[in-house]
XYZ file of C-alpha atoms in Angstrom:
542
model
C 0.173 0.302 0.030
C 1.351 3.474 0.888
C 4.277 4.582 2.751
C 4.175 3.928 6.282
C 7.461 3.477 8.224
C 6.508 -0.345 7.674
C 9.780 -2.379 8.289
C 11.225 0.572 10.054
C 7.971 1.313 12.087
C 8.737 -0.733 15.431
C 12.359 0.329 15.520
C 12.069 3.998 15.602
C 9.551 3.948 18.132
C 11.630 1.872 20.467
C 14.662 3.626 19.766
C 17.796 1.205 20.456
C 16.258 -1.733 19.022
C 16.955 -0.600 15.262
C 20.869 0.862 15.589
C 23.783 -0.957 14.604
C 25.966 -2.613 17.256
C 28.476 0.437 17.083
C 25.663 2.928 17.623
C 24.184 1.076 20.663
C 27.908 0.835 21.930
C 27.972 4.687 21.653
C 24.855 5.046 23.691
C 26.038 2.689 26.747
C 29.196 4.731 26.245
C 26.883 8.189 27.132
C 25.219 6.394 29.868
C 28.569 5.579 31.517
C 29.666 9.004 31.869
C 29.542 10.915 35.188
C 25.948 11.866 36.373
C 26.884 15.641 35.678
C 26.811 14.833 32.093
C 24.429 12.303 31.445
C 21.422 13.977 33.285
C 19.721 14.493 29.732
C 19.737 10.594 29.115
C 18.030 10.130 32.360
C 14.941 11.926 31.010
C 11.610 9.570 30.350
C 11.330 11.599 27.134
C 14.461 9.534 25.623
C 13.855 6.267 24.284
C 17.607 5.029 24.238
C 17.245 3.072 27.377
C 18.647 -0.191 27.922
C 15.603 -2.603 28.127
C 14.573 -5.969 26.514
C 11.553 -5.162 24.210
C 9.824 -7.604 21.869
C 10.933 -5.315 19.199
C 14.844 -5.703 19.930
C 13.886 -9.577 19.224
C 12.505 -8.613 16.346
C 15.789 -7.026 14.585
C 18.395 -9.038 16.483
C 17.083 -12.356 16.993
C 18.631 -14.936 14.493
C 15.694 -17.093 14.692
C 13.080 -14.391 13.742
C 15.488 -13.326 11.257
C 15.701 -16.536 9.417
C 12.088 -16.670 9.374
C 11.532 -13.328 7.862
C 14.349 -13.905 5.238
C 12.472 -16.925 4.289
C 9.074 -15.241 3.842
C 10.877 -12.435 2.032
C 12.113 -14.773 -0.229
C 8.947 -16.716 -1.121
C 7.373 -12.822 -1.470
C 10.119 -12.207 -4.251
C 9.590 -15.195 -6.033
C 5.676 -14.628 -6.182
C 6.292 -11.316 -7.408
C 8.401 -12.455 -9.964
C 5.584 -15.141 -11.004
C 3.273 -12.468 -11.216
C 5.588 -10.457 -13.680
C 6.237 -13.118 -15.759
C 2.317 -14.391 -16.094
C 1.403 -10.696 -17.011
C 3.666 -10.712 -19.521
C 2.805 -14.143 -20.911
C -0.595 -12.615 -20.991
C 0.273 -9.731 -22.906
C 2.381 -11.831 -25.103
C -0.865 -14.227 -25.649
C -3.387 -11.466 -26.232
C -0.664 -9.783 -28.752
C -0.150 -13.056 -30.924
C -4.074 -13.453 -31.009
C -4.491 -9.994 -32.343
C -1.767 -10.567 -35.233
C -3.230 -13.804 -36.008
C -6.743 -12.408 -36.364
C -8.227 -12.005 -39.835
C -9.072 -9.473 -40.667
C -6.071 -8.303 -38.630
C -7.207 -5.631 -35.916
C -5.269 -2.650 -34.610
C -3.531 -2.123 -31.459
C -5.643 0.208 -29.172
C -5.812 1.119 -25.335
C -9.244 3.022 -25.712
C -11.863 4.038 -27.845
C -15.056 5.247 -28.183
C -18.229 2.643 -29.370
C -21.263 4.436 -30.759
C -24.333 3.180 -29.383
C -28.048 5.019 -29.197
C -27.215 6.342 -25.630
C -24.199 8.290 -26.991
C -20.316 7.357 -27.576
C -19.316 4.958 -24.765
C -15.512 4.972 -23.984
C -14.238 1.572 -23.724
C -10.749 0.717 -22.381
C -8.501 -2.307 -23.311
C -8.754 -3.372 -19.755
C -6.854 -6.859 -20.700
C -3.648 -4.756 -21.420
C -3.941 -2.096 -18.780
C -4.767 -4.589 -16.297
C -1.619 -6.717 -16.964
C 0.504 -3.598 -17.246
C -0.443 -2.194 -14.272
C 0.205 -6.008 -12.608
C 3.780 -5.644 -14.048
C 4.338 -2.152 -12.266
C 2.977 -3.372 -9.036
C 4.910 -6.153 -8.746
C 7.990 -4.625 -9.360
C 7.312 -1.840 -7.169
C 7.249 -4.651 -4.415
C 10.318 -6.140 -5.532
C 11.988 -3.214 -4.557
C 10.265 -2.589 -1.360
C 10.696 -6.306 -0.336
C 14.277 -6.194 -1.063
C 15.335 -2.751 0.826
C 13.109 -4.278 3.739
C 15.426 -7.269 3.830
C 18.347 -5.079 4.045
C 16.603 -3.229 6.961
C 15.895 -6.316 8.817
C 18.989 -7.909 8.632
C 21.584 -5.125 7.980
C 19.696 -2.487 10.206
C 20.326 0.099 7.331
C 17.857 2.893 6.656
C 15.590 2.477 3.536
C 16.831 3.710 0.608
C 15.175 4.874 -2.581
C 12.204 2.264 -2.357
C 10.445 4.710 -0.001
C 9.196 6.827 -3.123
C 7.799 3.223 -4.199
C 6.081 2.480 -0.914
C 4.791 6.239 -0.910
C 3.038 5.457 -4.318
C 2.142 1.858 -4.355
C -1.254 2.810 -3.680
C -1.708 4.270 -7.228
C -1.201 1.246 -9.447
C -2.981 -1.039 -6.997
C -6.048 0.868 -7.095
C -6.150 2.128 -10.582
C -5.808 -1.866 -11.389
C -8.778 -2.651 -9.287
C -10.723 0.274 -10.433
C -9.877 -0.085 -14.358
C -11.007 -4.061 -14.000
C -14.284 -3.348 -12.139
C -15.619 -0.589 -14.094
C -14.673 -2.762 -17.381
C -17.090 -5.154 -15.947
C -19.893 -2.144 -16.253
C -19.082 -1.718 -19.983
C -18.995 -5.634 -20.445
C -22.452 -5.652 -19.377
C -23.581 -2.430 -21.194
C -22.228 -3.610 -24.435
C -23.758 -7.016 -24.220
C -26.940 -5.659 -23.665
C -29.466 -4.231 -26.218
C -29.603 -0.345 -25.864
C -33.543 -0.146 -25.438
C -33.743 -2.713 -22.847
C -35.231 -1.737 -19.735
C -32.553 -2.383 -17.519
C -30.916 0.733 -15.807
C -27.232 0.273 -17.020
C -28.683 0.173 -20.637
C -30.505 3.415 -20.634
C -27.849 5.570 -18.643
C -26.424 8.250 -21.366
C -22.928 7.508 -22.558
C -21.798 10.874 -21.568
C -22.945 10.376 -17.882
C -21.556 6.715 -17.597
C -17.851 8.464 -19.288
C -18.138 10.980 -16.847
C -18.421 9.022 -13.775
C -15.837 6.633 -14.648
C -13.371 9.461 -15.437
C -14.070 11.539 -12.372
C -14.041 8.587 -10.093
C -10.637 7.815 -11.604
C -8.976 11.205 -11.346
C -10.066 11.632 -7.563
C -9.056 8.296 -6.780
C -5.707 8.940 -8.558
C -5.238 12.314 -6.715
C -6.198 10.980 -3.418
C -3.440 8.604 -4.003
C -1.042 11.020 -5.033
C -1.872 13.319 -2.236
C -1.612 10.591 0.634
C 1.922 9.556 -1.168
C 3.447 13.038 -1.181
C 2.314 13.336 2.236
C 3.964 9.764 3.216
C 6.877 10.453 1.454
C 7.775 13.965 3.207
C 7.081 11.827 6.640
C 9.222 9.238 5.658
C 12.251 11.759 4.193
C 12.005 13.515 7.774
C 11.912 10.439 9.789
C 14.845 8.746 7.884
C 16.734 11.712 8.135
C 16.545 12.305 12.031
C 17.335 8.880 12.342
C 20.521 8.876 10.166
C 21.415 12.155 11.875
C 20.942 10.289 15.178
C 22.973 7.407 14.026
C 25.611 9.314 12.600
C 26.197 11.408 15.964
C 26.248 8.156 17.949
C 28.772 6.350 15.685
C 31.032 9.433 15.642
C 30.547 9.789 19.489
C 31.548 6.075 19.629
C 34.947 7.010 17.799
C 36.052 9.753 20.052
C 34.747 7.931 23.533
C 36.164 9.278 26.159
C 37.351 12.581 24.697
C 33.542 13.639 23.699
C 32.994 17.564 24.403
C 30.829 18.350 27.813
C 28.151 19.488 25.429
C 28.087 16.153 23.492
C 24.711 14.712 25.711
C 22.916 18.192 25.123
C 23.460 17.342 21.316
C 22.030 13.782 22.162
C 18.835 15.022 23.864
C 18.398 17.136 20.661
C 18.660 14.808 17.985
C 16.797 12.067 19.831
C 13.799 14.512 20.551
C 13.656 15.200 17.147
C 13.907 11.250 16.084
C 10.999 10.927 18.460
C 9.080 13.503 17.091
C 9.341 12.089 14.020
C 8.844 8.698 14.990
C 5.086 10.102 16.409
C 4.528 11.927 12.993
C 5.055 8.694 11.118
C 2.814 6.608 13.191
C 0.100 9.621 12.545
C 0.632 9.556 8.991
C 0.492 5.614 8.918
C -2.845 5.606 10.643
C -4.514 8.492 8.771
C -3.504 7.021 5.258
C -4.603 3.623 5.636
C -8.044 4.992 7.203
C -8.196 7.293 3.741
C -7.170 4.472 1.557
C -10.009 2.529 3.212
C -12.892 4.592 1.249
C -11.588 3.805 -2.538
C -11.070 0.253 -1.290
C -14.472 0.077 -0.073
C -16.149 1.781 -3.294
C -14.100 -0.844 -5.386
C -15.585 -3.444 -3.266
C -19.000 -2.412 -3.695
C -18.390 -2.330 -7.333
C -16.918 -5.723 -7.631
C -20.145 -7.116 -5.893
C -22.107 -5.263 -8.192
C -20.380 -7.009 -11.229
C -21.082 -10.266 -9.579
C -24.844 -9.653 -9.661
C -24.674 -8.525 -13.368
C -22.664 -11.504 -14.254
C -25.783 -13.593 -12.868
C -28.046 -11.187 -14.873
C -26.036 -11.816 -18.186
C -25.762 -15.710 -17.457
C -29.851 -15.622 -17.581
C -29.490 -13.870 -21.224
C -27.252 -16.215 -22.077
C -29.676 -19.466 -21.119
C -32.518 -17.712 -22.733
C -30.644 -16.954 -25.916
C -29.555 -20.494 -26.235
C -33.099 -21.641 -25.766
C -34.183 -19.236 -28.486
C -31.386 -20.387 -30.777
C -32.790 -24.141 -30.265
C -36.249 -23.198 -30.775
C -35.324 -21.192 -33.984
C -33.538 -23.960 -35.216
C -36.864 -26.405 -35.364
C -38.682 -23.587 -37.293
C -39.938 -24.475 -40.834
C -37.268 -21.575 -42.137
C -34.243 -22.704 -40.014
C -32.446 -24.015 -43.182
C -33.197 -20.607 -45.257
C -30.445 -19.156 -43.492
C -27.731 -20.575 -45.586
C -25.817 -23.901 -45.966
C -23.973 -25.980 -43.388
C -20.823 -27.581 -43.463
C -23.163 -30.813 -42.626
C -25.710 -31.758 -45.321
C -27.870 -32.903 -42.123
C -30.781 -30.952 -40.643
C -30.087 -27.929 -38.027
C -30.584 -30.404 -35.242
C -28.201 -32.869 -36.193
C -25.584 -30.719 -35.380
C -27.125 -31.356 -31.556
C -26.271 -34.552 -29.617
C -27.431 -36.550 -26.752
C -30.656 -35.900 -25.024
C -30.991 -32.704 -26.492
C -30.751 -33.838 -29.930
C -33.239 -36.487 -28.675
C -35.668 -33.855 -27.863
C -35.606 -31.503 -30.604
C -36.055 -35.037 -33.016
C -39.471 -36.409 -31.272
C -41.119 -32.512 -31.454
C -41.924 -31.505 -34.861
C -40.519 -28.216 -36.385
C -44.001 -26.745 -35.588
C -44.273 -27.926 -32.200
C -42.803 -26.326 -29.089
C -39.253 -27.773 -28.493
C -38.352 -29.599 -25.346
C -36.811 -26.768 -22.718
C -32.921 -27.404 -22.651
C -29.698 -25.458 -22.362
C -26.913 -26.119 -25.125
C -23.702 -27.394 -23.591
C -20.462 -25.666 -24.713
C -19.708 -28.501 -27.214
C -23.183 -28.298 -29.060
C -22.762 -24.323 -28.988
C -19.525 -24.839 -30.672
C -20.660 -27.521 -32.928
C -23.378 -25.233 -33.896
C -20.992 -21.968 -34.361
C -19.180 -24.104 -37.076
C -22.464 -23.870 -39.637
C -22.246 -21.562 -41.968
C -25.934 -20.398 -41.419
C -27.716 -18.034 -39.484
C -27.693 -20.064 -36.738
C -23.985 -20.545 -36.456
C -23.691 -16.732 -36.348
C -25.933 -16.666 -33.429
C -23.962 -19.311 -31.509
C -20.778 -17.238 -32.382
C -22.396 -14.416 -30.734
C -23.440 -16.489 -27.723
C -19.944 -17.794 -27.366
C -18.440 -14.187 -27.330
C -20.923 -13.345 -24.590
C -19.987 -16.131 -22.818
C -16.611 -15.497 -22.735
C -17.148 -11.968 -21.626
C -19.280 -13.181 -18.757
C -16.795 -15.695 -17.515
C -14.287 -12.864 -17.585
C -16.471 -10.648 -15.949
C -17.334 -13.496 -12.993
C -13.103 -13.615 -12.597
C -12.321 -10.020 -12.241
C -15.248 -9.199 -9.748
C -14.399 -12.195 -7.398
C -10.806 -11.311 -7.535
C -11.163 -7.346 -7.124
C -13.683 -7.986 -4.398
C -11.652 -10.565 -2.516
C -8.483 -8.188 -2.764
C -10.474 -5.117 -1.644
C -12.001 -6.720 1.368
C -8.873 -8.377 2.466
C -6.896 -5.087 2.214
C -9.735 -2.993 4.308
C -9.496 -5.677 6.790
C -5.502 -5.172 6.564
C -5.630 -1.652 7.137
C -8.008 -1.121 9.957
C -6.052 -3.765 11.625
C -2.665 -1.654 11.105
C -4.898 1.712 11.554
C -5.875 -0.122 15.351
C -2.006 -1.126 16.001
C -1.362 2.573 15.426
C -3.930 3.740 17.520
C -3.433 1.323 20.725
C 0.209 1.799 20.455
C 0.818 -2.009 19.815
C 2.966 -1.011 16.782
C 5.184 0.959 18.883
C 5.537 -1.228 21.838
C 6.895 -3.622 19.496
C 5.228 -6.761 17.647
C 6.854 -9.060 15.538
C 3.672 -10.091 13.578
C 2.465 -6.194 13.822
C 5.322 -4.812 12.229
C 5.351 -7.779 9.594
C 1.966 -7.009 8.525
C 2.612 -3.318 8.398
C 5.375 -4.044 6.347
C 4.619 -6.349 3.584
C 1.088 -7.383 4.348
C -0.508 -5.615 1.435
C 2.453 -7.151 -1.002
C 0.983 -10.425 0.055
C -2.518 -9.621 -0.471
C -2.215 -8.180 -3.824
C 0.676 -10.519 -5.248
C -1.366 -13.457 -4.220
C -4.812 -12.381 -5.573
C -3.000 -10.998 -8.558
C -1.271 -14.230 -9.428
C -4.208 -16.301 -9.012
C -6.216 -14.031 -11.245
C -3.864 -13.573 -13.953
C -3.424 -17.516 -14.108
C -7.348 -17.857 -14.611
C -7.345 -15.234 -17.188
C -4.749 -16.953 -18.833
C -6.782 -20.017 -18.652
C -9.929 -18.663 -19.571
C -8.567 -17.158 -22.902
C -7.039 -20.220 -23.728
C -10.250 -22.053 -23.459
C -12.224 -19.236 -25.510
C -8.965 -18.787 -27.562
C -8.697 -16.614 -30.594
C -8.968 -12.826 -31.648
C -12.295 -11.492 -31.207
C -14.374 -8.760 -30.713
C -16.834 -9.063 -28.041
C -14.526 -11.461 -25.934
C -13.199 -10.590 -22.530
C -13.648 -7.104 -20.368
C -15.067 -5.020 -23.060
C -11.754 -5.370 -25.393
C -11.919 -5.840 -28.885
C -15.760 -4.854 -28.833
C -15.133 -4.420 -32.315
C -12.297 -4.423 -34.775
C -10.961 -0.979 -34.279
C -10.448 -0.046 -38.180
C -14.154 -0.842 -38.734
C -15.368 1.392 -36.162
C -16.836 3.783 -38.865
C -19.645 5.936 -38.141
C -21.252 5.426 -41.775
C -21.259 2.017 -41.381
C -24.693 0.400 -40.576
C -25.258 -1.878 -37.849
C -23.133 -5.410 -38.488
C -23.165 -6.839 -35.232
C -24.532 -10.232 -36.935
C -21.376 -10.022 -39.499
C -18.546 -12.234 -38.418
C -16.268 -9.904 -40.232
C -17.214 -6.746 -38.525
C -17.466 -8.457 -35.236
C -13.847 -9.339 -35.428
C -14.775 -13.213 -35.149
C -11.640 -14.971 -35.828
C -11.651 -18.254 -33.934
C -9.955 -20.817 -36.171
C -13.085 -23.248 -35.269
C -15.485 -20.883 -35.602
C -14.647 -18.853 -38.538
C -17.295 -18.964 -41.258
C -16.461 -19.862 -44.900
C -18.664 -17.141 -46.244
C -20.012 -13.612 -45.370
C -23.777 -13.372 -44.531
C -26.216 -12.082 -46.966
C -28.232 -8.819 -45.926
C -31.658 -11.327 -46.532
C -30.448 -13.992 -44.679
C -30.067 -11.418 -41.557
C -33.311 -9.589 -42.038
C -34.823 -13.304 -42.240
C -33.191 -14.435 -38.967
C -34.113 -11.041 -37.487
C -37.949 -12.036 -38.393
C -37.918 -15.444 -37.315
C -36.450 -14.678 -33.937
C -38.936 -11.823 -33.009
C -41.752 -14.149 -33.751
C -40.483 -17.220 -31.988
C -39.092 -15.095 -28.607
C -40.984 -14.783 -26.093
C -39.839 -11.939 -23.888
C -37.187 -9.877 -26.121
C -36.153 -8.010 -23.123
C -34.489 -11.257 -21.941
C -32.525 -11.559 -25.023
C -29.187 -9.664 -25.197
C -28.185 -8.175 -28.345
C -31.664 -7.919 -30.008
C -31.994 -5.870 -31.787
C -28.559 -5.556 -32.627
C -26.212 -2.973 -30.861
C -26.435 0.343 -32.684
C -22.421 0.629 -33.254
């Protein structure tokens, strides 16, 4: 998350535990001086006093240090795996884009025209993978310097910058992911449906996303700058105090008489910086709970949208099966096979279609994935419909994956931030606790890396199962081939070349005729009991 004192938090508040052996010996030298020269050291405000604290155990106990090194090494490997997986995901997407026919242009965002206006659509797959690489690299940098702090007791270096602004890629990553869930839902539903999201004007939809993204980014930057200033002040006072103690140890017993006064000044400055660091850490986590909670709410909403979209998909499968039994079902064009359309379905579903006459109501069933793929290989209008259902099915699967991942990650981060803020308030982090120190140091790294790694594996698997360069697949990515987003072109949702449908096993051999499309629309309107439940009917006005 953001820059707390983290690994250095505990040792800054108990003082002596974070110093090197030479620095602590310098403190002992001052304590052995006559009372007249060490009266300031007896002040209760000074934290440099000989005591065995749990925080000292954290930094100087070899057994605990070994356990910390092992956990840090595992965390480094985990973040390295996230980088490899994210790069592999980007490479897979790029290969699919280049192998698609017609080839698709590379893009990060575009405006898709609908009846409600031009909707902003992000290439969320690429953006999510890129932000995953950025956050993983930042965590590796932070963990490496944290290891040096634990093992060598040296101040944090340039990683304080990464630690201060790590919240920017984390929250933008989650926000882009959950917002693309909404665009996926809107783009896979009819513009004229009664659904609330489908009726929102595009300008309002775009303004909400852009405004919330900018507000979240500015909030993360503001807390990062605050943390960065506090961190530099804290580590500056720590370095000044340690330098003074090392110099005093080197010149002992010939230290100047007023050395204890300088020690008191530097110690008080260090103590004040420690208090400010705790205060900054507490309120930073409290503030960052707001965007995390917003992300959690929207991710839970995405799960509800996925459920609704699943109902549309099941209804459309039933409509497809019903249309294949109509008298005009063969008029949509030839198939790869000479058999009737219901011969493309096997098992109990095929038996249900054969036992019913074309004019009678078909047995209620839902096509499975293999049957849908078999129908999609047809060059008839039913194959076009099956391809559309397959595309929206993948969109829904990624919608579920992303909503679940972001929701779990956001909920875990909220719990972790509340826990650390409570530790700062009740003083447990200041008194010293191995678990509290490590949670404040690398708790967010564990949560984000685990969730991101699992989610990336799931996305790669899902993309492989539904492999191919497609137009309506994924988190609103490749909604249409960018080169074909011409406002002068009429609606061509069901024309595979305009949708960018390029799955090798689903590619039709020829383009559909206009009369075929109109015939399919007529049959569908006549046989569909409730058009409001069907997605993409009538076609999207792009």
